[in-house]
CSV table of C-alpha atoms in Angstrom, one decimal:
chain,number,residue,atom,x,y,z
J,1,ASP,CA,0.0,0.0,0.0
J,2,GLN,CA,1.3,3.4,-1.0
J,3,GLN,CA,2.3,5.3,2.2
J,4,VAL,CA,3.1,8.5,0.2
J,5,LYS,CA,0.8,9.7,-2.4
J,6,GLN,CA,0.9,12.4,-5.1
J,7,ASN,CA,-2.6,12.4,-6.5
J,8,SER,CA,-1.9,14.9,-9.4
J,9,PRO,CA,0.2,13.2,-12.1
J,10,SER,CA,0.7,16.5,-13.9
J,11,LEU,CA,0.5,20.3,-13.5
J,12,SER,CA,0.8,23.1,-15.9
J,13,VAL,CA,1.6,26.7,-14.8
J,14,GLN,CA,2.3,30.0,-16.6
J,15,GLU,CA,5.8,31.4,-16.1
J,16,GLY,CA,6.0,33.7,-13.2
J,17,ARG,CA,3.0,32.3,-11.4
J,18,ILE,CA,3.0,30.1,-8.4
J,19,SER,CA,3.2,26.3,-8.7
J,20,ILE,CA,1.8,24.2,-5.8
J,21,LEU,CA,2.6,20.5,-5.7
J,22,ASN,CA,0.8,18.4,-3.1
J,23,CYS,CA,1.7,15.2,-1.3
J,24,ASP,CA,-0.3,13.1,1.3
J,25,TYR,CA,1.0,10.5,3.6
J,26,THR,CA,-0.5,7.9,5.8
J,27,ASN,CA,2.2,7.0,8.3
J,28,SER,CA,2.2,9.3,11.3
J,29,MET,CA,5.6,8.0,12.3
J,30,PHE,CA,7.3,9.7,9.4
J,31,ASP,CA,9.7,12.3,10.9
J,32,TYR,CA,11.4,13.8,7.8
J,33,PHE,CA,10.1,14.9,4.5
J,34,LEU,CA,11.8,15.8,1.2
J,35,TRP,CA,11.2,17.0,-2.3
J,36,TYR,CA,13.2,15.8,-5.2
J,37,LYS,CA,13.3,17.1,-8.8
J,38,LYS,CA,13.9,14.7,-11.7
J,39,TYR,CA,14.7,15.3,-15.3
J,40,PRO,CA,14.2,12.4,-17.9
J,41,ALA,CA,16.9,9.8,-17.9
J,42,GLU,CA,18.5,11.3,-14.8
J,43,GLY,CA,18.5,10.5,-11.1
J,44,PRO,CA,16.5,12.8,-8.7
J,45,THR,CA,18.2,15.7,-7.2
J,46,PHE,CA,17.4,16.9,-3.7
J,47,LEU,CA,15.4,20.2,-3.6
J,48,ILE,CA,14.3,20.9,0.0
J,49,SER,CA,13.4,19.1,3.2
J,50,ILE,CA,11.5,19.6,6.4
J,51,SER,CA,11.6,18.0,9.8
J,52,SER,CA,8.4,16.9,11.4
J,53,ILE,CA,9.0,19.4,14.2
J,54,LYS,CA,8.5,22.3,11.7
J,55,ASP,CA,5.6,23.4,9.6
J,56,LYS,CA,7.5,25.5,7.0
J,57,ASN,CA,10.9,25.7,5.4
J,58,GLU,CA,11.9,28.1,2.8
J,59,ASP,CA,14.9,28.1,0.3
J,60,GLY,CA,14.8,30.8,-2.3
J,61,ARG,CA,11.9,30.3,-4.6
J,62,PHE,CA,11.0,27.0,-2.9
J,63,THR,CA,8.9,26.7,0.2
J,64,VAL,CA,7.7,23.4,1.8
J,65,PHE,CA,4.7,23.4,4.1
J,66,LEU,CA,3.9,20.5,6.4
J,67,ASN,CA,0.5,20.0,8.0
J,68,LYS,CA,0.9,17.1,10.3
J,69,SER,CA,-2.8,16.9,11.5
J,70,ALA,CA,-3.8,16.5,7.8
J,71,LYS,CA,-0.8,14.5,6.9
J,72,HIS,CA,-0.2,16.8,4.0
J,73,LEU,CA,2.9,18.2,2.5
J,74,SER,CA,3.1,20.9,-0.2
J,75,LEU,CA,5.8,22.5,-2.3
J,76,HIS,CA,5.4,26.1,-3.5
J,77,ILE,CA,7.5,27.4,-6.3
J,78,VAL,CA,7.4,31.2,-6.7
J,79,PRO,CA,7.8,32.5,-9.3
J,80,SER,CA,7.8,29.5,-11.5
J,81,GLN,CA,10.4,29.3,-14.3
J,82,PRO,CA,10.6,27.2,-17.5
J,83,GLY,CA,13.6,25.5,-16.1
J,84,ASP,CA,11.4,24.2,-13.2
J,85,SER,CA,9.7,21.9,-15.7
J,86,ALA,CA,10.5,18.4,-14.3
J,87,VAL,CA,9.0,15.6,-12.3
J,88,TYR,CA,8.8,16.3,-8.6
J,89,PHE,CA,8.8,13.5,-6.1
J,90,CYS,CA,7.9,13.9,-2.4
J,91,ALA,CA,9.5,11.5,0.0
J,92,ALA,CA,9.1,10.7,3.7
J,93,SER,CA,11.4,8.8,6.1
J,94,GLU,CA,11.0,6.8,9.2
J,95,GLY,CA,14.3,5.7,10.6
J,96,ASN,CA,16.4,4.4,7.8
J,97,GLN,CA,13.9,3.9,5.1
J,98,PHE,CA,12.6,6.4,2.5
J,99,TYR,CA,9.2,6.2,0.9
J,100,PHE,CA,8.6,8.1,-2.4
J,101,GLY,CA,5.4,9.3,-4.0
J,102,THR,CA,4.6,8.6,-7.7
J,103,GLY,CA,5.7,12.0,-8.8
J,104,THR,CA,4.0,15.1,-10.4
J,105,SER,CA,5.2,16.3,-13.8
J,106,LEU,CA,5.3,20.1,-13.7
J,107,THR,CA,5.3,22.1,-17.0
J,108,VAL,CA,6.0,25.7,-16.8
J,109,ILE,CA,4.7,27.6,-19.9
J,110,PRO,CA,6.8,30.5,-21.1
I,1,ASP,CA,34.3,15.9,-8.3
I,2,GLY,CA,32.2,14.1,-5.7
I,3,GLY,CA,29.2,12.1,-6.8
I,4,ILE,CA,27.6,8.8,-7.6
I,5,THR,CA,28.3,6.9,-10.7
I,6,GLN,CA,26.2,4.2,-12.2
I,7,SER,CA,27.3,2.2,-15.2
I,8,PRO,CA,26.2,1.5,-17.8
I,9,LYS,CA,23.5,3.9,-18.6
I,10,TYR,CA,21.6,1.4,-20.8
I,11,LEU,CA,21.9,-2.4,-20.4
I,12,PHE,CA,20.3,-5.1,-22.5
I,13,ARG,CA,20.1,-8.8,-21.4
I,14,LYS,CA,18.5,-11.9,-22.5
I,15,GLU,CA,15.9,-13.5,-20.2
I,16,GLY,CA,17.4,-16.0,-17.8
I,17,GLN,CA,20.7,-14.3,-17.5
I,18,ASN,CA,21.9,-12.6,-14.3
I,19,VAL,CA,23.1,-9.1,-14.7
I,20,THR,CA,25.1,-6.8,-12.3
I,21,LEU,CA,24.6,-3.1,-12.1
I,22,SER,CA,27.4,-1.0,-10.8
I,23,CYS,CA,27.1,1.8,-8.3
I,24,GLU,CA,30.1,3.8,-6.9
I,25,GLN,CA,30.3,6.8,-4.7
I,26,ASN,CA,33.1,9.1,-3.6
I,27,LEU,CA,31.1,11.1,-1.2
I,28,ASN,CA,32.4,9.1,1.8
I,29,HIS,CA,28.7,8.2,2.6
I,30,ASP,CA,28.0,5.4,5.0
I,31,ALA,CA,24.5,4.4,3.6
I,32,MET,CA,23.7,3.3,0.0
I,33,TYR,CA,20.4,2.4,-1.5
I,34,TRP,CA,19.0,0.7,-4.6
I,35,TYR,CA,15.6,1.8,-6.0
I,36,ARG,CA,13.6,0.7,-9.0
I,37,GLN,CA,11.3,3.0,-10.9
I,38,ASP,CA,8.6,1.8,-13.3
I,39,PRO,CA,6.3,4.0,-15.4
I,40,GLY,CA,3.6,5.8,-13.3
I,41,GLN,CA,5.2,4.6,-10.0
I,42,GLY,CA,7.3,6.1,-7.4
I,43,LEU,CA,10.7,4.9,-6.4
I,44,ARG,CA,10.6,1.5,-4.7
I,45,LEU,CA,13.3,0.4,-2.4
I,46,ILE,CA,15.1,-2.9,-3.3
I,47,TYR,CA,18.0,-3.0,-0.9
I,48,TYR,CA,19.9,-0.6,1.4
I,49,SER,CA,23.1,-0.7,3.3
I,50,GLN,CA,24.0,1.4,6.3
I,51,ILE,CA,27.5,0.2,6.7
I,52,VAL,CA,30.1,-2.0,5.0
I,53,ASN,CA,29.3,-5.8,5.0
I,54,ASP,CA,25.7,-5.2,6.2
I,55,PHE,CA,22.6,-4.7,4.0
I,56,GLN,CA,18.8,-5.0,4.5
I,57,LYS,CA,16.0,-5.9,2.2
I,58,GLY,CA,13.6,-3.3,1.0
I,59,ASP,CA,10.1,-3.6,-0.1
I,60,ILE,CA,10.8,-5.5,-3.4
I,61,ALA,CA,14.0,-7.5,-2.7
I,62,GLU,CA,12.8,-10.7,-4.3
I,63,GLY,CA,15.0,-11.7,-7.3
I,64,TYR,CA,17.7,-9.3,-6.4
I,65,SER,CA,21.0,-9.6,-4.5
I,66,VAL,CA,23.6,-7.0,-3.3
I,67,SER,CA,27.0,-6.9,-1.7
I,68,ARG,CA,28.8,-4.1,0.3
I,69,GLU,CA,32.4,-5.1,0.5
I,70,LYS,CA,33.7,-1.6,0.3
I,71,LYS,CA,32.2,1.7,1.5
I,72,GLU,CA,32.3,3.2,-2.1
I,73,SER,CA,30.6,0.3,-3.9
I,74,PHE,CA,27.1,-1.2,-3.7
I,75,PRO,CA,26.5,-3.5,-6.8
I,76,LEU,CA,23.1,-4.9,-7.5
I,77,THR,CA,22.6,-8.2,-9.2
I,78,VAL,CA,19.3,-8.8,-11.0
I,79,THR,CA,18.9,-12.5,-11.1
I,80,SER,CA,16.8,-14.7,-13.4
I,81,ALA,CA,14.3,-15.1,-10.5
I,82,GLN,CA,13.2,-11.5,-10.9
I,83,LYS,CA,9.9,-11.7,-12.9
I,84,ASN,CA,9.8,-8.2,-14.3
I,85,PRO,CA,13.4,-7.0,-14.5
I,86,THR,CA,13.0,-4.4,-17.2
I,87,ALA,CA,13.0,-1.1,-15.3
I,88,PHE,CA,15.0,2.1,-14.5
I,89,TYR,CA,17.4,1.4,-11.6
I,90,LEU,CA,18.6,4.1,-9.3
I,91,CYS,CA,21.4,4.1,-6.8
I,92,ALA,CA,21.6,6.6,-3.9
I,93,SER,CA,23.7,7.3,-0.9
I,94,SER,CA,23.4,9.4,2.2
I,95,ILE,CA,25.7,10.4,5.0
I,96,ALA,CA,24.1,8.1,7.3
I,97,GLY,CA,21.1,5.7,7.1
I,98,TRP,CA,19.7,6.3,10.5
I,99,ALA,CA,19.4,10.0,10.6
I,100,ASN,CA,17.6,12.7,8.6
I,101,TYR,CA,19.9,13.3,5.7
I,102,GLU,CA,19.0,13.7,2.1
I,103,GLN,CA,20.0,11.1,-0.5
I,104,TYR,CA,22.1,11.7,-3.4
I,105,PHE,CA,21.2,9.9,-6.5
I,106,GLY,CA,23.2,8.4,-9.4
I,107,PRO,CA,22.1,9.0,-13.1
I,108,GLY,CA,20.4,5.6,-13.2
I,109,THR,CA,20.7,2.5,-15.4
I,110,ARG,CA,17.9,1.5,-17.7
I,111,LEU,CA,17.8,-2.3,-17.9
I,112,THR,CA,15.9,-4.0,-20.7
I,113,VAL,CA,15.5,-7.8,-20.6
I,114,THR,CA,14.0,-9.6,-23.6
């Protein structure tokens, strides 16, 4: 059973606008959450993370929000740029194992 | 230049043959991981290793084997027992496997078995 879910397989956004990618999880024991960005035929690259003791973490244009009561994680990209077009995976960890969502393909339209 | 290398990028094998995928890292990371990605699915953990000479099964270990004789290397063997071996395989490493550190991924190997 998928413990980390990304229910939107794809998202299109105009350049300069906000991109919001969502992620839901079922395991309340997850204590660390991450977002990865992946281009075709390449490995994912780490983008941003958040510990379960926080509800927000910001790094430049990227902000991750964590709502533990709703078991929901979101990534905001502001402003979106064409180079942000990629597949975004959210991941959660419990101890020494990571669990990944199925990914959301983001297209930023110039 | 520190990083993770996987070779080859593309690999073709006949059904019934074992094949070994290479993964090397020079990041001095203790933990290493193997994932498999299939179309429309997230990354699924095959095996992971927190330290040399130790490794643990992930969610889909059946039909796979690994070794961790050196800190830098974590090769994955896809055996003939793996029913659906055709997939994109990703190797990753992290500073430590038991703490909250991000993983660094290699470029992946696309394995096609016919």
